[in-house]
Coordinates of C-alpha atoms and ligand atoms in Angstrom, one line a residue:
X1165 CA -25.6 -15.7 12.8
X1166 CA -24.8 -13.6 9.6
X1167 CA -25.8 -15.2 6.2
X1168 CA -24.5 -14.1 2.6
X1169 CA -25.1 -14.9 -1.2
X1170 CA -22.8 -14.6 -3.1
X1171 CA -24.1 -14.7 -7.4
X1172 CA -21.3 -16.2 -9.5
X1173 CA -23.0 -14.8 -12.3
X1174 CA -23.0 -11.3 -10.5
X1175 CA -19.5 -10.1 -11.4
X1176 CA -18.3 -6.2 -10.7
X1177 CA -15.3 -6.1 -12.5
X1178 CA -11.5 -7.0 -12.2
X1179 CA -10.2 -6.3 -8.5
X1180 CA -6.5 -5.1 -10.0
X1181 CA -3.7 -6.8 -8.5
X1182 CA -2.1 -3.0 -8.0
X1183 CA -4.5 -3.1 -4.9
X1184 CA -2.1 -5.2 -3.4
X1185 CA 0.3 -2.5 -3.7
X1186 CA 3.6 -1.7 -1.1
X1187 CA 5.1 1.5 -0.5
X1188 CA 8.8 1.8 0.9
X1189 CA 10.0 5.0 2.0
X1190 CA 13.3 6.2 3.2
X1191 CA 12.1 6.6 6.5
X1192 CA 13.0 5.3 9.8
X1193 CA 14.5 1.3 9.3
X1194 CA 12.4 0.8 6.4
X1195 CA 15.2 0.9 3.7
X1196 CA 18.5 0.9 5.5
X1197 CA 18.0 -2.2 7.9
X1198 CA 14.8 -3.1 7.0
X1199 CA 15.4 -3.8 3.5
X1200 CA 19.1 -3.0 2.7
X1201 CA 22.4 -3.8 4.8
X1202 CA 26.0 -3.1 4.2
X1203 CA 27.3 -5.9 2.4
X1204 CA 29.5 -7.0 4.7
X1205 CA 27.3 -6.5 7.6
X1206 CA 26.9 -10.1 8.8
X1207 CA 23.3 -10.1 8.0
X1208 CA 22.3 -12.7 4.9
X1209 CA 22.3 -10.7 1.7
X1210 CA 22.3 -10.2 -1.8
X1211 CA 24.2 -7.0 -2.9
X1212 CA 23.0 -5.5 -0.2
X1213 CA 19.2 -6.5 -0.1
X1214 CA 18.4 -8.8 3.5
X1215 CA 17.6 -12.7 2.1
X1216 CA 15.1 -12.8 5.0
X1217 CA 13.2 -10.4 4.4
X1218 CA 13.3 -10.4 0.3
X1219 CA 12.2 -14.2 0.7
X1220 CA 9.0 -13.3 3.4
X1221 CA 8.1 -10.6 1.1
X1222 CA 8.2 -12.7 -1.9
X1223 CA 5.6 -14.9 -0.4
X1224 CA 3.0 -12.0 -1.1
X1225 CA 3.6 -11.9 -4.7
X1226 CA 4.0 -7.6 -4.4
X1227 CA 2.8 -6.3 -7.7
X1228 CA 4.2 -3.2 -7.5
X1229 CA 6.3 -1.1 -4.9
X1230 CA 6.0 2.4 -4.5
X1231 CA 9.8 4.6 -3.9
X1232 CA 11.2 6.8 -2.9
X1233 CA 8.2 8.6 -0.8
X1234 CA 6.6 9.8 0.5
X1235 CA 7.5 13.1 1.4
X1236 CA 10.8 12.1 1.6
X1237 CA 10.3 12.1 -2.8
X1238 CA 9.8 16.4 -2.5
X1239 CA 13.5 16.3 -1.3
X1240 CA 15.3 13.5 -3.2
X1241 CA 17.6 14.5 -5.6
X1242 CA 18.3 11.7 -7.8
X1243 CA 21.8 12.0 -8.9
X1244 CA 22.7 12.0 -5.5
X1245 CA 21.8 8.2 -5.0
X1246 CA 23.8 7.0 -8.8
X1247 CA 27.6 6.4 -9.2
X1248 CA 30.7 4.9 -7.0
X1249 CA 28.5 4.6 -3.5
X1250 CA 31.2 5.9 -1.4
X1251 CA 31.5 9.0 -3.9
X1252 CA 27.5 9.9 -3.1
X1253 CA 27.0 13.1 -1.2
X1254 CA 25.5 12.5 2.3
X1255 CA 22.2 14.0 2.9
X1256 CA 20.4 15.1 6.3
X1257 CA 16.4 13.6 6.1
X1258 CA 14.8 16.3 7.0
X1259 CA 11.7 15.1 7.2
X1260 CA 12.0 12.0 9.0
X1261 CA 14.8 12.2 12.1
X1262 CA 16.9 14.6 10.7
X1263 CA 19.6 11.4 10.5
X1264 CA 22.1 11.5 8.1
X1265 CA 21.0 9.7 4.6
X1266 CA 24.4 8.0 2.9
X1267 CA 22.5 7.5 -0.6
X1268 CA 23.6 4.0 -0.7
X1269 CA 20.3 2.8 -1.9
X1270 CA 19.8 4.8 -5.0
X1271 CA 18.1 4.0 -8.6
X1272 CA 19.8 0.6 -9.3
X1273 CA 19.5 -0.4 -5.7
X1274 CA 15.8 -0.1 -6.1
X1275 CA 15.5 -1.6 -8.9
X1276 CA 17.7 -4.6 -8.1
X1277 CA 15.5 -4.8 -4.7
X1278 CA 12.5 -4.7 -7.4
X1279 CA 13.9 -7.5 -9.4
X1280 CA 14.9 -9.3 -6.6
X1281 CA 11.2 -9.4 -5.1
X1282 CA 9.3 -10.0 -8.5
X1283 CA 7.7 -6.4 -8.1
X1284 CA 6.9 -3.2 -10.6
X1285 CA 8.5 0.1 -9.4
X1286 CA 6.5 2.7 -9.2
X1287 CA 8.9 5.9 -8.9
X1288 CA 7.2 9.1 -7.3
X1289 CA 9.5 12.6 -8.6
X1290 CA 10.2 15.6 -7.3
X1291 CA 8.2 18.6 -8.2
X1292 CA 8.6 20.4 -4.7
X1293 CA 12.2 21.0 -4.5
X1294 CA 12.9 19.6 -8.2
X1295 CA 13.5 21.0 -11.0
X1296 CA 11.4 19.9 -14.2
X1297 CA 15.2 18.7 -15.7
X1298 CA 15.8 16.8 -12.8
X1299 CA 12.5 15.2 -13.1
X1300 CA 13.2 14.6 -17.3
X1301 CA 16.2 13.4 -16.8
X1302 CA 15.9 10.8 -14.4
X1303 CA 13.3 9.2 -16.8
X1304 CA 15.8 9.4 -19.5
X1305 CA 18.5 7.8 -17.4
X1306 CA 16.2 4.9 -16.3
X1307 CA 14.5 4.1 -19.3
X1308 CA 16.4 5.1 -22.5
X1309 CA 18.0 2.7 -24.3
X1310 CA 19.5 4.2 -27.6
X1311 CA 22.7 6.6 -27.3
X1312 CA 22.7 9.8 -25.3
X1313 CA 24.8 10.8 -22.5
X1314 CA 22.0 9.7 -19.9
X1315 CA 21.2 6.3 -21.0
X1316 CA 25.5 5.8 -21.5
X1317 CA 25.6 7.3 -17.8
X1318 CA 23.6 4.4 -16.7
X1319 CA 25.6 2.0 -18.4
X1320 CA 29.1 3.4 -16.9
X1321 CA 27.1 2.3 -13.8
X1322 CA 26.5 -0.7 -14.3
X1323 CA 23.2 -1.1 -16.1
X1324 CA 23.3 -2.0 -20.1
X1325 CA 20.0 -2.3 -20.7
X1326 CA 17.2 0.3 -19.7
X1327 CA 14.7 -0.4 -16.9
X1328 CA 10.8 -1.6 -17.5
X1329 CA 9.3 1.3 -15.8
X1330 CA 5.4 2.0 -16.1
X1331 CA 4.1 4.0 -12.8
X1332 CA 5.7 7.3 -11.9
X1333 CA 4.1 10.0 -9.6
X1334 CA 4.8 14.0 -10.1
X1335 CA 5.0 14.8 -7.2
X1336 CA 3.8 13.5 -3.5
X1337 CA 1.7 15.2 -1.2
X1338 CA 2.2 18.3 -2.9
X1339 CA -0.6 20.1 -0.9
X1340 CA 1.7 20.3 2.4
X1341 CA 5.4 18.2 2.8
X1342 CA 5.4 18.4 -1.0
X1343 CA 5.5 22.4 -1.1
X1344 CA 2.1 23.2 0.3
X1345 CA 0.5 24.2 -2.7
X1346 CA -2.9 25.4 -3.9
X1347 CA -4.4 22.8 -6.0
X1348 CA -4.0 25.3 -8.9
X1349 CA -0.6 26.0 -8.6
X1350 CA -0.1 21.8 -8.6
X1351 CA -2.4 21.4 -11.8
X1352 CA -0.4 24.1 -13.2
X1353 CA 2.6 22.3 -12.6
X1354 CA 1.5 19.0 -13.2
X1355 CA 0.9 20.2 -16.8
X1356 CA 4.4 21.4 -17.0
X1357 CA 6.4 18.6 -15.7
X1358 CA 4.3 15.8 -17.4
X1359 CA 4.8 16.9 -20.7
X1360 CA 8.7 16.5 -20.2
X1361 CA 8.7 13.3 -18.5
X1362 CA 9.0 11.5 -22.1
X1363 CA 8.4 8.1 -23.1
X1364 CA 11.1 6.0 -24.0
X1365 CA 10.0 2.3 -23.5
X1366 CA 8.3 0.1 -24.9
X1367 CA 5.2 0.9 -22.8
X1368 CA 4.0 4.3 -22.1
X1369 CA 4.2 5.6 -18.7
X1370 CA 1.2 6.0 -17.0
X1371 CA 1.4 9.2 -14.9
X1372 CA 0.0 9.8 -11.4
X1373 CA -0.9 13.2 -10.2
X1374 CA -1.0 14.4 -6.6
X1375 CA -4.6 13.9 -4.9
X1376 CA -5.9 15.2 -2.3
X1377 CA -5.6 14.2 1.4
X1378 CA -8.3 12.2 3.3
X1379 CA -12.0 14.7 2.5
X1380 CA -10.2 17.5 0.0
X1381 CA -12.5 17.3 -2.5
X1382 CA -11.5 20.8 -4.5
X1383 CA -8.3 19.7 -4.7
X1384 CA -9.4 16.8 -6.9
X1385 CA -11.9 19.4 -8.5
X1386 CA -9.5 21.7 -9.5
X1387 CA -6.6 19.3 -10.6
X1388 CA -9.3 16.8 -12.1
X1389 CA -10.7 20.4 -14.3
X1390 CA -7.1 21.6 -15.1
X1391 CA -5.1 18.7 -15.6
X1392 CA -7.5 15.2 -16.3
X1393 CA -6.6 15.7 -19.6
X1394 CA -2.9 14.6 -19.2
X1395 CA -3.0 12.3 -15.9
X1396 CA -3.3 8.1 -16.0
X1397 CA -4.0 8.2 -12.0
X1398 CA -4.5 10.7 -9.4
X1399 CA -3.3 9.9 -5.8
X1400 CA -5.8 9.9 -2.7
X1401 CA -4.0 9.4 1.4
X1402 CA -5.9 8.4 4.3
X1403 CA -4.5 7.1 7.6
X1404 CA -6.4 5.3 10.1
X1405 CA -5.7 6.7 13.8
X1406 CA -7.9 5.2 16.8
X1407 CA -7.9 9.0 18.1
X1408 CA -6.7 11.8 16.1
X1409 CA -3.5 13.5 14.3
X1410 CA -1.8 14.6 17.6
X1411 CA -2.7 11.7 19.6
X1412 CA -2.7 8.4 17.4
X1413 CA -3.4 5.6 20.0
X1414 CA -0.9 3.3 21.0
X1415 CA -0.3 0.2 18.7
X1416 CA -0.2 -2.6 21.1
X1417 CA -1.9 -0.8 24.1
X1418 CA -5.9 0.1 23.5
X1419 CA -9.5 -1.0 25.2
X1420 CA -12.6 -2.1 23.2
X1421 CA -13.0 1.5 22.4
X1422 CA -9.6 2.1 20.5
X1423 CA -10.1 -1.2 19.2
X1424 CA -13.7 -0.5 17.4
X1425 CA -12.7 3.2 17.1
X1426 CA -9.7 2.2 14.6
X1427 CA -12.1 0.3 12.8
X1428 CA -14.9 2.9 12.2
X1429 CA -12.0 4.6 10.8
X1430 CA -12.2 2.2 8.1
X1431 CA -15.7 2.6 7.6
X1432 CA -14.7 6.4 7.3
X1433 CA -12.4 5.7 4.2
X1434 CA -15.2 4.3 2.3
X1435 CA -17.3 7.7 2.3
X1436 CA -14.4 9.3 1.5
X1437 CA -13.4 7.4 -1.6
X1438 CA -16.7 8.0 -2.8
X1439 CA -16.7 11.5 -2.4
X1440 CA -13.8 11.5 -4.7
X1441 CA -15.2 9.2 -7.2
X1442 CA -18.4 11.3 -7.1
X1443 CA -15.9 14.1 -7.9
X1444 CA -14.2 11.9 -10.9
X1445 CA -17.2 10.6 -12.4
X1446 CA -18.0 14.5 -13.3
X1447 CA -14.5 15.3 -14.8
X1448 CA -14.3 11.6 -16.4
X1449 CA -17.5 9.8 -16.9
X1450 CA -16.2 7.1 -18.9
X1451 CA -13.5 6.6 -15.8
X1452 CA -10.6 6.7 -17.9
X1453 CA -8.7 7.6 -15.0
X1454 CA -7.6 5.3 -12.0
X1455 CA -7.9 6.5 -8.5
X1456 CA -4.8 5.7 -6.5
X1457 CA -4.8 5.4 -3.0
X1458 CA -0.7 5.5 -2.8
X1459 CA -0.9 5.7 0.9
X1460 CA -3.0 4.0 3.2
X1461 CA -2.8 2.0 6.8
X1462 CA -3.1 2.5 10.7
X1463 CA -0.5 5.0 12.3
X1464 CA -0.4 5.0 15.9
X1465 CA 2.3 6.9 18.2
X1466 CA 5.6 5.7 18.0
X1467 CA 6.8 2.8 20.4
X1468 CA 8.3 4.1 23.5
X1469 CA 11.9 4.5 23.6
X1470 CA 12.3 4.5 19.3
X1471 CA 12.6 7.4 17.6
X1472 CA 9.7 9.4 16.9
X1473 CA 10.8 10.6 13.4
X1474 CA 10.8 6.7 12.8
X1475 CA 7.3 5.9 13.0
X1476 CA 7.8 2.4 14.2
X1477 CA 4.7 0.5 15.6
X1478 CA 3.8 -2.9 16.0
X1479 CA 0.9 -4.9 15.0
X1480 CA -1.8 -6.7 16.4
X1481 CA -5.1 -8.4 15.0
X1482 CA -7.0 -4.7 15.3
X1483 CA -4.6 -4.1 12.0
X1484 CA -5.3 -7.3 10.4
X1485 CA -8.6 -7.0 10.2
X1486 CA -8.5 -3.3 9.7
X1487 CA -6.6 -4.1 6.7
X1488 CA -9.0 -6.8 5.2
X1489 CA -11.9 -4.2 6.0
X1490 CA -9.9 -1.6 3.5
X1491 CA -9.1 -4.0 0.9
X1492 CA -12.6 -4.8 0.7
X1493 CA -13.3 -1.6 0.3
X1494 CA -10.7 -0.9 -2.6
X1495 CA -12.3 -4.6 -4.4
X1496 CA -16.2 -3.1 -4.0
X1497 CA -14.9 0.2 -5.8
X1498 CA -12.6 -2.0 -8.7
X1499 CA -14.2 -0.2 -11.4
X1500 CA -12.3 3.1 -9.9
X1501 CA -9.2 2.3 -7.4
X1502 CA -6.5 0.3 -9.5
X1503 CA -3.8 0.7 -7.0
X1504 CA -3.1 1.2 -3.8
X1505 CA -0.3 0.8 -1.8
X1506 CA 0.0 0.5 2.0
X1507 CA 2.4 2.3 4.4
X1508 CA 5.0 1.1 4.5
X1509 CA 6.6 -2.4 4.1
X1510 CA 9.1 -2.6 6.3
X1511 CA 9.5 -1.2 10.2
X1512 CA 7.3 1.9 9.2
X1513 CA 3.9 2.1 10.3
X1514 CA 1.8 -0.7 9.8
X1515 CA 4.4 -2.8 8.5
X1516 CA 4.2 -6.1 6.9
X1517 CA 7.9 -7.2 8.7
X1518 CA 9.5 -5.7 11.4
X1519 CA 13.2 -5.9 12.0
X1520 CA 15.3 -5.8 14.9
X1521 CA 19.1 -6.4 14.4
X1522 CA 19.5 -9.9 12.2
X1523 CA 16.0 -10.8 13.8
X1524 CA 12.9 -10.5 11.6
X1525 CA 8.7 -11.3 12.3
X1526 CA 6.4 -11.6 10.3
X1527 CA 3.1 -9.3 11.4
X1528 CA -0.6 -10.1 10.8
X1529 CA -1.1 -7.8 8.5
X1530 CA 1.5 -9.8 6.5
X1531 CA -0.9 -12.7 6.7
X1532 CA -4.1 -10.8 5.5
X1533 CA -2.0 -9.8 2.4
X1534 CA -0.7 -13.5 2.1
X1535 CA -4.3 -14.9 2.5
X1536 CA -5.6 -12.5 0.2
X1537 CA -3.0 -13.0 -2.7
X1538 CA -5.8 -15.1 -4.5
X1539 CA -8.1 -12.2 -5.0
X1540 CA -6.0 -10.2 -7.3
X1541 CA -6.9 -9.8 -10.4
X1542 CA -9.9 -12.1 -9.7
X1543 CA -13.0 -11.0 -11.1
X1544 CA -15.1 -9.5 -8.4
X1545 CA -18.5 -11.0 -7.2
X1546 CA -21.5 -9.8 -5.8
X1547 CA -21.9 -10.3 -2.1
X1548 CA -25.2 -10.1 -0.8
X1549 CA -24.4 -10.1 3.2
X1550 CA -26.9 -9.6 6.1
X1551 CA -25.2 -9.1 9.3
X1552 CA -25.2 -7.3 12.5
X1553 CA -23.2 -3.8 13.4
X1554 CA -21.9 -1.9 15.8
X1555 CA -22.6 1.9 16.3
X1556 CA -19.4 3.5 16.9
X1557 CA -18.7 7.5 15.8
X1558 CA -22.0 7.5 13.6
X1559 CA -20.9 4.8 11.6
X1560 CA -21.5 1.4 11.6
X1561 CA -18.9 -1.4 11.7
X1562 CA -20.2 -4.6 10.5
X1563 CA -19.9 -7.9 12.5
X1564 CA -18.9 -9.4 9.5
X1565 CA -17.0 -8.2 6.4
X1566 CA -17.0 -10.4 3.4
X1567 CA -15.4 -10.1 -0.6
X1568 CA -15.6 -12.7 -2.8
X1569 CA -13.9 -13.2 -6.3
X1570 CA -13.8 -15.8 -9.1
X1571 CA -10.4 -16.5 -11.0
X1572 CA -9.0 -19.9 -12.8
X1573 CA -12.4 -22.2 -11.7
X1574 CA -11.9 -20.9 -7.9
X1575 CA -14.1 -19.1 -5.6
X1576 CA -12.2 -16.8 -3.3
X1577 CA -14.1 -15.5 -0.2
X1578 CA -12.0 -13.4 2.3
X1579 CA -14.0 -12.3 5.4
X1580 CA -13.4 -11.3 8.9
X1581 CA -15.3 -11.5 12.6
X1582 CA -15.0 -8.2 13.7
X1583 CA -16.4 -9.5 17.4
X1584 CA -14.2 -8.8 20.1
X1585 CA -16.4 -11.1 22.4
X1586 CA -18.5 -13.4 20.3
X1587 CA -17.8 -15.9 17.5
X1588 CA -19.9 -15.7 14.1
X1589 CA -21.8 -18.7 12.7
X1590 CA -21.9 -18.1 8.6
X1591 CA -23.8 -19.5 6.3
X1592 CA -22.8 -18.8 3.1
X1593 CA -24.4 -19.5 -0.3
X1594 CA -23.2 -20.1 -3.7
X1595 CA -25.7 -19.7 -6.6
X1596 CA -24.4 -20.4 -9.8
X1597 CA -21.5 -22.5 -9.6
X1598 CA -21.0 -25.7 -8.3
X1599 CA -19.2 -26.7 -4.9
X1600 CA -17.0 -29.7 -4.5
X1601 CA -14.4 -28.6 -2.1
X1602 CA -14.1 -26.3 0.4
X1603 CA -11.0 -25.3 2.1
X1604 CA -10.2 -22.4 4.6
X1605 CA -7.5 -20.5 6.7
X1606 CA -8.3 -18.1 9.6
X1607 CA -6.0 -16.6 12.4
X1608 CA -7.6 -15.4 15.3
X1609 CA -6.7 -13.9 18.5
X1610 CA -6.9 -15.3 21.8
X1611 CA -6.3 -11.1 23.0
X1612 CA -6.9 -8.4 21.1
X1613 CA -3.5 -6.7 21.9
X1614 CA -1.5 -9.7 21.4
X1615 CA 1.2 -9.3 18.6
X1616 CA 4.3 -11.2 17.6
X1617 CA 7.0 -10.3 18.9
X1618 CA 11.0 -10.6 18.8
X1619 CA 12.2 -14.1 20.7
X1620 CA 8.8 -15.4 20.9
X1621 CA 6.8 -17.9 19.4
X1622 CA 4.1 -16.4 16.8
X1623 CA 0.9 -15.7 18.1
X1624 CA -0.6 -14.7 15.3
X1625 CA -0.6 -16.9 12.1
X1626 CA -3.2 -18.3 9.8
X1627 CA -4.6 -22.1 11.0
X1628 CA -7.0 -24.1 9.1
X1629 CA -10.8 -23.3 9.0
X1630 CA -13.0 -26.5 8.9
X1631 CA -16.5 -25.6 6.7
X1632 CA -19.0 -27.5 6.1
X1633 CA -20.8 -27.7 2.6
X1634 CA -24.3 -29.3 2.3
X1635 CA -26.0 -28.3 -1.3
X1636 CA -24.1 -25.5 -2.2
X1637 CA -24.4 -23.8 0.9
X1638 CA -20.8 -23.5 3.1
X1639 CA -21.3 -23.2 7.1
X1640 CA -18.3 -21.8 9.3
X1641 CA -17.9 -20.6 12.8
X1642 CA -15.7 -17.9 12.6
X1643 CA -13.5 -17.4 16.5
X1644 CA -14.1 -13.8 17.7
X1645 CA -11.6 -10.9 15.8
X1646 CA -10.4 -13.6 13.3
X1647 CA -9.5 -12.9 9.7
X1648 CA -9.9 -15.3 7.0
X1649 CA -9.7 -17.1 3.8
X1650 CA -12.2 -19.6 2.4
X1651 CA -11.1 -21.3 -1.6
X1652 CA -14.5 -22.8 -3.0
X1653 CA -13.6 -25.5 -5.9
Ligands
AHR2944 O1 4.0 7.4 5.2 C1 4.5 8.4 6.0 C2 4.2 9.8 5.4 O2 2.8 10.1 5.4 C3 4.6 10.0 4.0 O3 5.9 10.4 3.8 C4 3.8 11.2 3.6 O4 3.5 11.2 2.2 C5 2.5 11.0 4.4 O5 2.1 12.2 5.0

């Protein structure tokens, strides 16, 4: 039996809708077939963009999407991907599968995929193989709208009016695919090309510097000290693997012991995004800048037979409830993170819809970030939860993991039974606001390597979750390794 509290009156800040953040990459099949198709492919689209998948992703309300890396951003040359499409210079991806990149999906391809979905683009540059031009004038060309040769470049192309665009990174992983620098060589840089990427719109642009990766805390020293003064955001990645960087697990094929292993990996995170804060918090007391955790999710080994330059992997319940773990994290540390964006969206990693030919499913991650839509930019409460854990690595992982928020009248509570053998009886609380209706939605698994899969029914969906409320206090039975969504009225 776990029981929580959870203070209306308690609140910890905004929980940013940015948390709720997407990264697409070209990589593998996340643009071309994931998210893009020849026109005239046969597949349903609009200029190019898959109706299938535009309409499951729109279902999530994505605040912003992250493009076009990754690492692949280092290498991108932007004026390869503008103009006549069948004029663009061909491109080998050297990073991912050494395939042949045609540059069909360029600037106004993103953009139009951005419209289409109802997102923000966040555009990551290239500092690695980029010159600090390139980098100037690709914001000119997106977001100027008097007369120069740029902004009328753009318009021979087919856009009049500039593009809304608020987010852009200099630079991605800059510490290895990015150009494997010292962190300060890249706050040296990252002075340089920031003060030419100009503002144009209406809106400033709020510019992200490359962070560190996963526990490199002097690289956030050093490009906090040298460069705070001139950043918006600074980046942090961390991947989730059940065993290490060489050998990742398989996605679909693990014991209890990959299964909780993944998991304390999630655990992990949290000290690390608080040995960054700590970090922050010297440089910036007043935490004027965001910590943004541009890359984040489970990566596994590839599934047999694909390529492994693709990093395809499926999904099972292990990454939905991985995933609410994390975004739990990100909403207890609101007052810091303001964005982070999972990788990737589409066939990459741990995907939110995976593709096969003109076949498309929807994973359970996808239904975490679907259940969860409610918390963003919900005022974040304070949870008071006793429950059991589980020793795994030296860390603990909770039984249960619980976030509530408070937005429009509504009490959002998202909280998951880590249990791969028992279910959880819940109590749970509510001082300081009244209950009159309760409602809920939980998917569970019946195995904990079950998945959805091509040609088969779902498995793995959200059902309803009957509560029970007697004088403020709500009582649920959550099934064993279930993820889910309570709305308190
Ligand atoms: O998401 C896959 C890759 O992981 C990205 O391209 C890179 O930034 C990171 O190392």
């Amino acid at each position: 039996m776990a029981k929580a509290i959870i203070n209306a009156k308690r609140k910890k800040g905004k929980i940013s809708k940015y948390i709720y953040g997407q990264f697409a990459e070209h990589l593998g099949r996340c643009i071309y077939e994931g998210l893009y198709v020849d026109e005239d492919s046969g597949i349903e689209n609009v200029n190019g963009m898959r109706c299938d998948v535009v309409n499951a992703l729109k279902e999530l309300d994505i605040p912003v999407l992250r493009w076009p890396g990754g690492c692949f951003a280092d290498d991108y040359h932007w004026r390869d991907g503008i103009g006549e499409k069948s004029k663009r210079p061909y491109m080998v991806n050297t990073n991912w599968g050494k395939v042949v990149e045609n540059n069909h999906f360029g600037t106004h391809e993103f953009f139009e995929l951005c419209e289409q979905l109802g997102t923000e683009p966040y555009i990551c540059g290239n500092v690695g193989s980029g010159s600090v031009k390139e980098m100037r004038d690709w914001v000119e060309y997106m977001t100027f709208g008097g007369d120069s040769p740029l902004a009328n470049e753009r318009r021979a192309n087919g856009r009049e009016e500039p593009w809304k665009l608020k987010y852009f990174g200099v630079g991605n992983e800059n510490w290895g695919c990015g150009g494997n620098m010292r962190p300060e060589y890249y706050a040296d840089l990252y002075r340089r090309y920031s003060v030419f990427i100009r503002n144009y719109g209406e809106e400033p642009l709020y510019k992200i510097a490359c962070g560190a990766n996963e526990r490199d805390t002097r690289w956030t020293e050093v490009v906090m000290e040298n460069a705070g003064h001139a950043m918006n955001g600074i980046s942090l990645h961390n991947y989730q693997f059940e065993r290490n960087w060489k050998d990742k697990g398989d996605s679909i094929k693990f014991d209890s012991d990959g299964y909780y292993t993944l998991l304390s990996d999630v655990v992990r995170m949290e000290s690390i995004i608080k040995e960054h804060i700590t970090v922050m918090d010297k440089y910036d007391p007043e935490k004027k800048i965001d910590l943004i955790v541009d890359e984040w999710g489970n990566w596994f080994n590839v599934m047999p037979g694909t390529n492994p330059g693709f990093l395809y992997q499926q999904n099972t319940i292990r990454d939905a409830i991985s995933a609410m773990m994390m975004l739990h994290c990100f909403h207890e540390h609101c007052d810091r993170v303001h964005m982070a964006n999972i990788a990737q969206m589409v066939n990459v990693l741990q995907a939110m819809v995976l593709t096969e030919g003109e076949k498309m499913v929807l994973t359970p991650t996808y239904y975490v970030f679907k259940m969860m839509k409610p918390h963003m930019d919900a005022v974040s409460l304070d949870v008071d939860l006793e429950t059991g854990g589980r020793e795994v690595n030296g860390r603990t992982v909770p039984d249960v993991s619980m976030s509530a928020s408070e937005k429009d009248g509504k009490i959002t509570i998202s909280l998951c039974n880590t249990s791969l053998e028992k279910c959880e009886d819940l109590e749970i609380e509510i001082r300081d606001a009244s209950v009159s209706a309760v409602t809920g939605e939980v998917m569970a698994a019946e195995n904990m390597c079950d998945y959805n899969d091509f040609d088969c029914e779902e498995k793995l969906h959200p059902t309803e979750l009957k509560a029970q409320v007697k004088d403020g206090v709500i009582k649920v039975t959550l099934p064993k390794m279930a993820a889910a969504v309570i709305t308190v009225e």
